[in-house]
Amino acid sequence: MTDRANQPTEDRTTAPEREHLVDRFGRVHRDLRVSVTDRCSLRCTYCMPEAGVPWLPRATMLSTDELIRLAGVAVSLGIEEIRLTGGEPLLRRDLVDVVAGMAALPGAPEISMTTNGVGLDKNAAALREAGLTRVNVSLDTLKRETFIELAKRDRLSDTLAGIEAAARSGLVPVKINTVLMRGVNDVEAPDLLAFALEHGYELRFIEQMPLDAQHQWDRSQMITGEEILGWLRPHFDLTPQPDEARGSAPAELFLVNGGPATVGVIASVTMPFCGTCDRVRLTADGQVRNCLFATGETNLRDPMREGASDEELAQLFRESIGAKLPGHGINEPGFLQPPRPMSAIGG
């Protein structure tokens, strides 16, 4: 390996205009999802089996400096927000250093994180001080027994403590991500929204997607966005916000009881939003994925470790985006679930 793999990205603040990652369909990519680990502290049934999955070999995982360098290359190409994901990012011991390094990049990208909240109560303040701006926390139930059934771990109190600590530390707005499973937690939709409204959190319901390690996703069992709205409307007045207010965001937003609070529905399967997608993903082992459901990847880790320049790495980013398809294809007859499960891709 050459020392260049750990050199910081060149300072491009003097450049007159930032480049942008634009695909052949005109979509401008401004959002980078960076998986910092594939390991997780829970075993949510829609993601992996209770026994877990084989983890990526540690030697293949990007170091702190490598993560920061590749993030810097992406920022030089117009990335404005970096979302840290996993697995569970809080399991990475150098997470505070990763956040601090990315927050200090030229161009000052916004740094956010998606987490299951376990352990966040102990780290929220340090992450906020390092430059993390906000968090999305996965919370699928308010019932301890249901949490154990879904996640195969008794950690509901830890997740709730993490959410509270995030709000207390200023990692706001705190967004809650919820996946409803038929016959398990589907009756909780109104209670979860009431909980979010009471505490000032922003709730987003997400349709279950075919990204489980077991490859057991069943469309007929998936709870649709329309079903979720149907369960909420008897309890809340929901007013859809105009499409232009949504932009490239994945969630369709509804004002709750006249606002200002909102609830969102991310209907990735039944109402795809691929036409406005502005996201690109970097896995914990240094592979660029131009779509959550991509079956191919672009290897940045090996060229970087072999001495590639920042410009050469930038060109690999461009080539990946240049090959992006118009949509994820879930609703097409020939759709194939990606070989990597969600935990190894990053959300």
mmCIF file of C-alpha atoms in Angstrom:
data_model
loop_
_atom_site.group_PDB
_atom_site.id
_atom_site.type_symbol
_atom_site.label_atom_id
_atom_site.label_comp_id
_atom_site.label_asym_id
_atom_site.label_seq_id
_atom_site.Cartn_x
_atom_site.Cartn_y
_atom_site.Cartn_z
ATOM 1 C CA MET A 1 0.000 0.000 0.000
ATOM 2 C CA THR A 2 1.172 3.504 -0.693
ATOM 3 C CA ASP A 3 1.048 6.355 1.803
ATOM 4 C CA ARG A 4 -1.092 8.281 -0.678
ATOM 5 C CA ALA A 5 -4.133 6.268 0.412
ATOM 6 C CA ASN A 6 -4.097 8.190 3.678
ATOM 7 C CA GLN A 7 -3.318 11.645 2.352
ATOM 8 C CA PRO A 8 -6.057 14.258 2.836
ATOM 9 C CA THR A 9 -8.043 15.480 -0.116
ATOM 10 C CA GLU A 10 -6.571 18.556 -1.808
ATOM 11 C CA ASP A 11 -8.058 21.918 -0.823
ATOM 12 C CA ARG A 12 -10.362 22.989 -3.645
ATOM 13 C CA THR A 13 -11.917 26.004 -1.937
ATOM 14 C CA THR A 14 -10.304 28.315 -4.512
ATOM 15 C CA ALA A 15 -12.089 26.635 -7.422
ATOM 16 C CA PRO A 16 -14.472 29.117 -9.089
ATOM 17 C CA GLU A 17 -17.266 26.586 -9.450
ATOM 18 C CA ARG A 18 -17.871 23.146 -8.006
ATOM 19 C CA GLU A 19 -18.362 20.226 -10.328
ATOM 20 C CA HIS A 20 -21.546 18.181 -10.051
ATOM 21 C CA LEU A 21 -22.247 14.496 -10.515
ATOM 22 C CA VAL A 22 -24.913 14.400 -13.223
ATOM 23 C CA ASP A 23 -26.145 11.165 -14.759
ATOM 24 C CA ARG A 24 -27.367 10.693 -18.334
ATOM 25 C CA PHE A 25 -30.940 11.433 -17.233
ATOM 26 C CA GLY A 26 -30.011 14.831 -15.831
ATOM 27 C CA ARG A 27 -30.205 13.892 -12.157
ATOM 28 C CA VAL A 28 -27.744 15.892 -10.048
ATOM 29 C CA HIS A 29 -26.292 13.898 -7.151
ATOM 30 C CA ARG A 30 -25.836 15.859 -3.927
ATOM 31 C CA ASP A 31 -26.364 13.187 -1.255
ATOM 32 C CA LEU A 32 -23.698 10.600 -0.350
ATOM 33 C CA ARG A 33 -24.614 7.699 1.942
ATOM 34 C CA VAL A 34 -21.468 6.313 3.566
ATOM 35 C CA SER A 35 -21.618 2.957 5.322
ATOM 36 C CA VAL A 36 -18.964 2.918 8.031
ATOM 37 C CA THR A 37 -19.550 -0.712 9.053
ATOM 38 C CA ASP A 38 -21.680 -3.685 8.058
ATOM 39 C CA ARG A 39 -21.961 -4.897 11.655
ATOM 40 C CA CYS A 40 -25.137 -4.337 13.660
ATOM 41 C CA SER A 41 -26.265 -4.643 17.264
ATOM 42 C CA LEU A 42 -29.803 -5.753 16.340
ATOM 43 C CA ARG A 43 -31.204 -8.489 14.110
ATOM 44 C CA CYS A 44 -34.293 -6.877 12.603
ATOM 45 C CA THR A 45 -36.139 -9.558 10.679
ATOM 46 C CA TYR A 46 -36.574 -7.403 7.562
ATOM 47 C CA CYS A 47 -32.789 -7.047 7.343
ATOM 48 C CA MET A 48 -31.045 -10.209 8.530
ATOM 49 C CA PRO A 49 -31.617 -13.550 10.277
ATOM 50 C CA GLU A 50 -31.297 -13.877 14.051
ATOM 51 C CA ALA A 51 -27.946 -15.623 13.659
ATOM 52 C CA GLY A 52 -26.621 -12.677 11.682
ATOM 53 C CA VAL A 53 -24.679 -12.768 8.413
ATOM 54 C CA PRO A 54 -20.975 -13.171 7.588
ATOM 55 C CA TRP A 55 -19.274 -9.829 8.249
ATOM 56 C CA LEU A 56 -16.908 -8.193 5.802
ATOM 57 C CA PRO A 57 -13.227 -9.034 6.501
ATOM 58 C CA ARG A 58 -11.668 -6.237 8.540
ATOM 59 C CA ALA A 59 -8.790 -5.836 6.099
ATOM 60 C CA THR A 60 -11.258 -4.817 3.399
ATOM 61 C CA MET A 61 -12.870 -2.092 5.515
ATOM 62 C CA LEU A 62 -11.938 1.524 4.902
ATOM 63 C CA SER A 63 -9.812 3.221 7.560
ATOM 64 C CA THR A 64 -10.696 6.585 9.087
ATOM 65 C CA ASP A 65 -8.369 8.431 6.722
ATOM 66 C CA GLU A 66 -9.634 6.480 3.702
ATOM 67 C CA LEU A 67 -13.268 7.271 4.540
ATOM 68 C CA ILE A 68 -12.483 10.942 4.937
ATOM 69 C CA ARG A 69 -10.440 11.068 1.744
ATOM 70 C CA LEU A 70 -13.138 9.482 -0.408
ATOM 71 C CA ALA A 71 -15.758 11.720 1.179
ATOM 72 C CA GLY A 72 -13.588 14.691 0.251
ATOM 73 C CA VAL A 73 -13.387 13.560 -3.356
ATOM 74 C CA ALA A 74 -17.188 13.259 -3.411
ATOM 75 C CA VAL A 75 -17.613 16.741 -1.917
ATOM 76 C CA SER A 76 -15.355 18.144 -4.626
ATOM 77 C CA LEU A 77 -17.863 16.680 -7.100
ATOM 78 C CA GLY A 78 -20.806 18.547 -5.612
ATOM 79 C CA ILE A 79 -21.920 16.336 -2.729
ATOM 80 C CA GLU A 80 -23.598 18.553 -0.131
ATOM 81 C CA GLU A 81 -24.795 16.053 2.492
ATOM 82 C CA ILE A 82 -23.080 12.955 3.837
ATOM 83 C CA ARG A 83 -25.274 10.465 5.695
ATOM 84 C CA LEU A 84 -23.351 7.948 7.825
ATOM 85 C CA THR A 85 -25.000 4.540 7.860
ATOM 86 C CA GLY A 86 -24.291 0.867 8.550
ATOM 87 C CA GLY A 87 -24.964 -1.770 9.715
ATOM 88 C CA GLU A 88 -24.982 0.261 12.874
ATOM 89 C CA PRO A 89 -22.530 3.183 12.657
ATOM 90 C CA LEU A 90 -22.292 3.510 16.449
ATOM 91 C CA LEU A 91 -20.399 0.202 16.504
ATOM 92 C CA ARG A 92 -17.457 1.908 14.792
ATOM 93 C CA ARG A 93 -15.067 2.975 17.557
ATOM 94 C CA ASP A 94 -13.570 5.874 15.606
ATOM 95 C CA LEU A 95 -16.957 7.303 14.604
ATOM 96 C CA VAL A 96 -16.349 10.648 16.308
ATOM 97 C CA ASP A 97 -13.071 11.010 14.374
ATOM 98 C CA VAL A 98 -14.832 10.128 11.121
ATOM 99 C CA VAL A 99 -17.492 12.774 11.759
ATOM 100 C CA ALA A 100 -14.937 15.411 12.709
ATOM 101 C CA GLY A 101 -12.833 14.724 9.617
ATOM 102 C CA MET A 102 -15.787 14.884 7.241
ATOM 103 C CA ALA A 103 -17.251 17.981 8.877
ATOM 104 C CA ALA A 104 -13.927 19.770 8.343
ATOM 105 C CA LEU A 105 -13.784 19.063 4.599
ATOM 106 C CA PRO A 106 -13.597 22.019 2.198
ATOM 107 C CA GLY A 107 -17.132 22.792 1.156
ATOM 108 C CA ALA A 108 -18.537 22.076 4.634
ATOM 109 C CA PRO A 109 -20.954 19.231 3.840
ATOM 110 C CA GLU A 110 -23.819 18.540 6.219
ATOM 111 C CA ILE A 111 -23.102 15.364 8.208
ATOM 112 C CA SER A 112 -26.055 13.289 9.408
ATOM 113 C CA MET A 113 -26.474 9.691 10.544
ATOM 114 C CA THR A 114 -28.952 6.825 10.427
ATOM 115 C CA THR A 115 -28.822 4.637 13.541
ATOM 116 C CA ASN A 116 -30.847 2.189 15.613
ATOM 117 C CA GLY A 117 -30.116 4.410 18.615
ATOM 118 C CA VAL A 118 -28.518 1.725 20.781
ATOM 119 C CA GLY A 119 -25.620 3.493 22.484
ATOM 120 C CA LEU A 120 -26.532 6.918 21.139
ATOM 121 C CA ASP A 121 -27.213 8.201 24.661
ATOM 122 C CA LYS A 122 -23.503 7.812 25.445
ATOM 123 C CA ASN A 123 -22.259 9.355 22.190
ATOM 124 C CA ALA A 124 -24.757 12.013 21.112
ATOM 125 C CA ALA A 125 -23.009 14.970 22.741
ATOM 126 C CA ALA A 126 -19.554 14.024 21.413
ATOM 127 C CA LEU A 127 -20.920 13.455 17.909
ATOM 128 C CA ARG A 128 -22.692 16.816 17.966
ATOM 129 C CA GLU A 129 -19.497 18.538 19.060
ATOM 130 C CA ALA A 130 -17.574 16.758 16.276
ATOM 131 C CA GLY A 131 -19.917 18.182 13.645
ATOM 132 C CA LEU A 132 -22.872 15.787 13.315
ATOM 133 C CA THR A 133 -25.986 17.841 12.599
ATOM 134 C CA ARG A 134 -28.921 15.440 12.959
ATOM 135 C CA VAL A 135 -29.953 11.785 13.162
ATOM 136 C CA ASN A 136 -32.530 9.391 11.758
ATOM 137 C CA VAL A 137 -33.337 6.691 14.310
ATOM 138 C CA SER A 138 -35.048 3.404 13.448
ATOM 139 C CA LEU A 139 -37.992 2.712 15.766
ATOM 140 C CA ASP A 140 -40.568 0.167 14.651
ATOM 141 C CA THR A 141 -42.555 -0.267 17.851
ATOM 142 C CA LEU A 142 -43.241 1.191 21.284
ATOM 143 C CA LYS A 143 -43.864 -2.230 22.823
ATOM 144 C CA ARG A 144 -41.017 -4.145 24.441
ATOM 145 C CA GLU A 145 -42.323 -7.585 23.444
ATOM 146 C CA THR A 146 -42.807 -6.526 19.824
ATOM 147 C CA PHE A 147 -39.323 -4.967 19.745
ATOM 148 C CA ILE A 148 -37.847 -8.294 20.873
ATOM 149 C CA GLU A 149 -39.877 -10.138 18.228
ATOM 150 C CA LEU A 150 -38.699 -7.790 15.478
ATOM 151 C CA ALA A 151 -35.105 -7.104 16.506
ATOM 152 C CA LYS A 152 -34.342 -10.332 18.424
ATOM 153 C CA ARG A 153 -32.783 -8.159 21.141
ATOM 154 C CA ASP A 154 -34.258 -6.558 24.284
ATOM 155 C CA ARG A 155 -33.051 -3.005 23.545
ATOM 156 C CA LEU A 156 -36.154 -0.822 23.256
ATOM 157 C CA SER A 157 -35.216 1.198 26.334
ATOM 158 C CA ASP A 158 -31.751 1.825 24.847
ATOM 159 C CA THR A 159 -33.223 3.037 21.562
ATOM 160 C CA LEU A 160 -35.625 5.388 23.347
ATOM 161 C CA ALA A 161 -32.784 6.699 25.521
ATOM 162 C CA GLY A 162 -30.739 7.336 22.385
ATOM 163 C CA ILE A 163 -33.562 9.283 20.763
ATOM 164 C CA GLU A 164 -33.971 11.437 23.866
ATOM 165 C CA ALA A 165 -30.227 12.085 24.057
ATOM 166 C CA ALA A 166 -30.113 13.102 20.394
ATOM 167 C CA ALA A 167 -32.821 15.711 20.918
ATOM 168 C CA ARG A 168 -31.200 16.932 24.130
ATOM 169 C CA SER A 169 -27.826 17.295 22.381
ATOM 170 C CA GLY A 170 -29.244 19.343 19.520
ATOM 171 C CA LEU A 171 -29.148 16.662 16.807
ATOM 172 C CA VAL A 172 -32.378 17.992 15.384
ATOM 173 C CA PRO A 173 -34.717 17.510 13.779
ATOM 174 C CA VAL A 174 -34.743 13.961 15.126
ATOM 175 C CA LYS A 175 -36.335 11.813 12.459
ATOM 176 C CA ILE A 176 -37.873 8.422 13.243
ATOM 177 C CA ASN A 177 -37.810 5.690 10.581
ATOM 178 C CA THR A 178 -40.487 2.998 10.907
ATOM 179 C CA VAL A 179 -41.053 -0.198 8.930
ATOM 180 C CA LEU A 180 -44.411 -1.856 9.562
ATOM 181 C CA MET A 181 -44.630 -5.641 9.305
ATOM 182 C CA ARG A 182 -47.959 -7.317 8.675
ATOM 183 C CA GLY A 183 -49.299 -9.070 11.755
ATOM 184 C CA VAL A 184 -46.422 -7.843 13.927
ATOM 185 C CA ASN A 185 -46.480 -4.072 14.460
ATOM 186 C CA ASP A 186 -48.982 -2.870 11.857
ATOM 187 C CA VAL A 187 -51.549 -1.826 14.482
ATOM 188 C CA GLU A 188 -49.104 0.679 15.972
ATOM 189 C CA ALA A 189 -49.106 3.287 13.197
ATOM 190 C CA PRO A 190 -51.374 5.788 15.062
ATOM 191 C CA ASP A 191 -49.543 5.270 18.361
ATOM 192 C CA LEU A 192 -46.148 5.848 16.752
ATOM 193 C CA LEU A 193 -47.332 9.078 15.151
ATOM 194 C CA ALA A 194 -48.852 10.261 18.446
ATOM 195 C CA PHE A 195 -45.511 9.520 20.150
ATOM 196 C CA ALA A 196 -43.600 11.507 17.547
ATOM 197 C CA LEU A 197 -45.975 14.461 17.772
ATOM 198 C CA GLU A 198 -45.782 14.502 21.560
ATOM 199 C CA HIS A 199 -41.988 14.702 21.555
ATOM 200 C CA GLY A 200 -41.443 16.839 18.462
ATOM 201 C CA TYR A 201 -39.892 14.099 16.336
ATOM 202 C CA GLU A 202 -40.480 13.717 12.605
ATOM 203 C CA LEU A 203 -41.890 10.288 11.737
ATOM 204 C CA ARG A 204 -41.309 8.581 8.396
ATOM 205 C CA PHE A 205 -42.979 5.266 7.496
ATOM 206 C CA ILE A 206 -40.965 3.199 5.006
ATOM 207 C CA GLU A 207 -42.318 0.402 2.826
ATOM 208 C CA GLN A 208 -40.386 -2.816 3.372
ATOM 209 C CA MET A 209 -37.963 -3.297 0.476
ATOM 210 C CA PRO A 210 -36.366 -6.463 -0.974
ATOM 211 C CA LEU A 211 -33.037 -6.030 0.812
ATOM 212 C CA ASP A 212 -33.169 -8.733 3.468
ATOM 213 C CA ALA A 213 -30.229 -11.130 3.733
ATOM 214 C CA GLN A 214 -32.637 -14.075 3.718
ATOM 215 C CA HIS A 215 -34.131 -13.068 0.328
ATOM 216 C CA GLN A 216 -37.570 -13.826 1.766
ATOM 217 C CA TRP A 217 -39.216 -10.507 0.887
ATOM 218 C CA ASP A 218 -42.808 -11.130 -0.199
ATOM 219 C CA ARG A 219 -44.585 -8.322 -2.011
ATOM 220 C CA SER A 220 -47.980 -9.680 -1.017
ATOM 221 C CA GLN A 221 -47.034 -9.288 2.655
ATOM 222 C CA MET A 222 -45.550 -5.816 2.277
ATOM 223 C CA ILE A 223 -47.570 -3.029 3.879
ATOM 224 C CA THR A 224 -48.081 -0.251 1.355
ATOM 225 C CA GLY A 225 -47.950 3.465 1.872
ATOM 226 C CA GLU A 226 -51.642 3.736 1.051
ATOM 227 C CA GLU A 227 -52.482 1.203 3.765
ATOM 228 C CA ILE A 228 -50.480 3.202 6.299
ATOM 229 C CA LEU A 229 -52.290 6.414 5.388
ATOM 230 C CA GLY A 230 -55.590 4.580 5.670
ATOM 231 C CA TRP A 231 -54.728 3.561 9.243
ATOM 232 C CA LEU A 232 -53.697 7.104 10.183
ATOM 233 C CA ARG A 233 -56.577 9.100 8.704
ATOM 234 C CA PRO A 234 -59.254 8.043 11.250
ATOM 235 C CA HIS A 235 -57.047 9.536 13.970
ATOM 236 C CA PHE A 236 -55.361 12.506 12.281
ATOM 237 C CA ASP A 237 -56.172 15.133 9.664
ATOM 238 C CA LEU A 238 -53.548 14.626 6.935
ATOM 239 C CA THR A 239 -52.967 17.286 4.284
ATOM 240 C CA PRO A 240 -50.576 16.361 1.449
ATOM 241 C CA GLN A 241 -47.859 18.892 0.745
ATOM 242 C CA PRO A 242 -47.270 19.940 -2.888
ATOM 243 C CA ASP A 243 -44.808 17.930 -4.964
ATOM 244 C CA GLU A 244 -42.496 20.915 -5.423
ATOM 245 C CA ALA A 245 -41.965 21.061 -1.653
ATOM 246 C CA ARG A 246 -40.681 17.477 -1.736
ATOM 247 C CA GLY A 247 -37.868 18.035 -4.208
ATOM 248 C CA SER A 248 -35.528 15.032 -4.236
ATOM 249 C CA ALA A 249 -36.533 13.880 -0.737
ATOM 250 C CA PRO A 250 -37.766 10.276 -0.618
ATOM 251 C CA ALA A 251 -40.692 10.966 1.711
ATOM 252 C CA GLU A 252 -44.077 12.240 0.626
ATOM 253 C CA LEU A 253 -45.026 14.613 3.434
ATOM 254 C CA PHE A 254 -48.399 15.314 5.012
ATOM 255 C CA LEU A 255 -49.240 18.108 7.427
ATOM 256 C CA VAL A 256 -50.730 16.600 10.578
ATOM 257 C CA ASN A 257 -53.799 18.354 11.987
ATOM 258 C CA GLY A 258 -52.986 21.481 10.002
ATOM 259 C CA GLY A 259 -49.269 21.526 10.811
ATOM 260 C CA PRO A 260 -46.600 22.512 11.376
ATOM 261 C CA ALA A 261 -45.852 18.885 12.293
ATOM 262 C CA THR A 262 -45.593 16.436 9.396
ATOM 263 C CA VAL A 263 -45.578 12.704 8.811
ATOM 264 C CA GLY A 264 -43.864 11.140 5.830
ATOM 265 C CA VAL A 265 -44.384 8.008 3.772
ATOM 266 C CA ILE A 266 -41.493 6.583 1.788
ATOM 267 C CA ALA A 267 -43.239 4.335 -0.733
ATOM 268 C CA SER A 268 -40.139 3.068 -2.524
ATOM 269 C CA VAL A 269 -41.956 0.059 -3.979
ATOM 270 C CA THR A 270 -45.470 1.238 -4.830
ATOM 271 C CA MET A 271 -44.632 4.857 -5.725
ATOM 272 C CA PRO A 272 -40.965 4.969 -6.782
ATOM 273 C CA PHE A 273 -39.232 8.348 -6.765
ATOM 274 C CA CYS A 274 -36.286 7.310 -8.939
ATOM 275 C CA GLY A 275 -36.801 10.234 -11.316
ATOM 276 C CA THR A 276 -35.591 12.701 -8.673
ATOM 277 C CA CYS A 277 -33.027 10.483 -6.932
ATOM 278 C CA ASP A 278 -29.890 12.419 -5.945
ATOM 279 C CA ARG A 279 -28.183 9.718 -3.859
ATOM 280 C CA VAL A 280 -25.016 7.706 -4.315
ATOM 281 C CA ARG A 281 -23.622 5.184 -1.839
ATOM 282 C CA LEU A 282 -20.178 4.205 -0.588
ATOM 283 C CA THR A 283 -19.937 0.869 1.199
ATOM 284 C CA ALA A 284 -17.753 0.211 4.223
ATOM 285 C CA ASP A 285 -15.332 -1.721 1.999
ATOM 286 C CA GLY A 286 -14.968 1.109 -0.503
ATOM 287 C CA GLN A 287 -17.407 0.255 -3.295
ATOM 288 C CA VAL A 288 -19.503 2.948 -4.982
ATOM 289 C CA ARG A 289 -23.123 2.002 -5.648
ATOM 290 C CA ASN A 290 -25.158 4.318 -7.865
ATOM 291 C CA CYS A 291 -28.469 2.828 -6.683
ATOM 292 C CA LEU A 292 -29.621 1.076 -3.533
ATOM 293 C CA PHE A 293 -30.662 -1.854 -5.743
ATOM 294 C CA ALA A 294 -27.662 -1.851 -8.071
ATOM 295 C CA THR A 295 -26.253 -5.267 -8.932
ATOM 296 C CA GLY A 296 -22.875 -3.783 -9.870
ATOM 297 C CA GLU A 297 -20.355 -1.687 -7.952
ATOM 298 C CA THR A 298 -17.291 0.461 -8.652
ATOM 299 C CA ASN A 299 -14.212 -0.361 -6.566
ATOM 300 C CA LEU A 300 -12.514 2.743 -5.133
ATOM 301 C CA ARG A 301 -10.667 1.039 -2.286
ATOM 302 C CA ASP A 302 -8.138 -0.916 -4.342
ATOM 303 C CA PRO A 303 -7.186 1.920 -6.724
ATOM 304 C CA MET A 304 -6.828 4.250 -3.731
ATOM 305 C CA ARG A 305 -4.577 1.815 -1.905
ATOM 306 C CA GLU A 306 -2.545 1.326 -5.065
ATOM 307 C CA GLY A 307 -1.812 5.065 -5.333
ATOM 308 C CA ALA A 308 -4.627 6.563 -7.408
ATOM 309 C CA SER A 309 -4.827 10.358 -7.381
ATOM 310 C CA ASP A 310 -7.904 12.250 -6.241
ATOM 311 C CA GLU A 311 -8.719 13.017 -9.873
ATOM 312 C CA GLU A 312 -8.525 9.327 -10.780
ATOM 313 C CA LEU A 313 -10.860 8.508 -7.887
ATOM 314 C CA ALA A 314 -13.188 11.309 -8.979
ATOM 315 C CA GLN A 315 -13.313 9.809 -12.454
ATOM 316 C CA LEU A 316 -14.420 6.486 -10.960
ATOM 317 C CA PHE A 317 -17.248 8.327 -9.185
ATOM 318 C CA ARG A 318 -18.241 9.923 -12.505
ATOM 319 C CA GLU A 319 -18.204 6.598 -14.331
ATOM 320 C CA SER A 320 -20.405 4.990 -11.697
ATOM 321 C CA ILE A 321 -22.987 7.783 -11.906
ATOM 322 C CA GLY A 322 -22.756 7.705 -15.694
ATOM 323 C CA ALA A 323 -23.908 4.072 -15.649
ATOM 324 C CA LYS A 324 -26.902 4.683 -13.376
ATOM 325 C CA LEU A 325 -30.172 3.216 -14.629
ATOM 326 C CA PRO A 326 -33.406 5.231 -14.818
ATOM 327 C CA GLY A 327 -34.994 3.303 -11.936
ATOM 328 C CA HIS A 328 -34.546 0.503 -9.424
ATOM 329 C CA GLY A 329 -36.683 -1.935 -11.411
ATOM 330 C CA ILE A 330 -38.480 -3.535 -8.453
ATOM 331 C CA ASN A 331 -41.715 -3.534 -10.426
ATOM 332 C CA GLU A 332 -40.132 -5.007 -13.554
ATOM 333 C CA PRO A 333 -40.472 -8.737 -14.395
ATOM 334 C CA GLY A 334 -36.708 -9.257 -14.520
ATOM 335 C CA PHE A 335 -35.918 -7.607 -11.189
ATOM 336 C CA LEU A 336 -33.161 -9.287 -9.200
ATOM 337 C CA GLN A 337 -32.520 -8.489 -5.558
ATOM 338 C CA PRO A 338 -28.949 -7.198 -5.081
ATOM 339 C CA PRO A 339 -26.521 -9.787 -3.691
ATOM 340 C CA ARG A 340 -25.593 -7.563 -0.746
ATOM 341 C CA PRO A 341 -28.136 -7.264 2.073
ATOM 342 C CA MET A 342 -29.064 -3.848 3.442
ATOM 343 C CA SER A 343 -26.594 -4.148 6.316
ATOM 344 C CA ALA A 344 -23.711 -4.409 3.855
ATOM 345 C CA ILE A 345 -24.955 -1.622 1.568
ATOM 346 C CA GLY A 346 -25.873 1.204 3.915
ATOM 347 C CA GLY A 347 -29.203 2.977 3.901
#
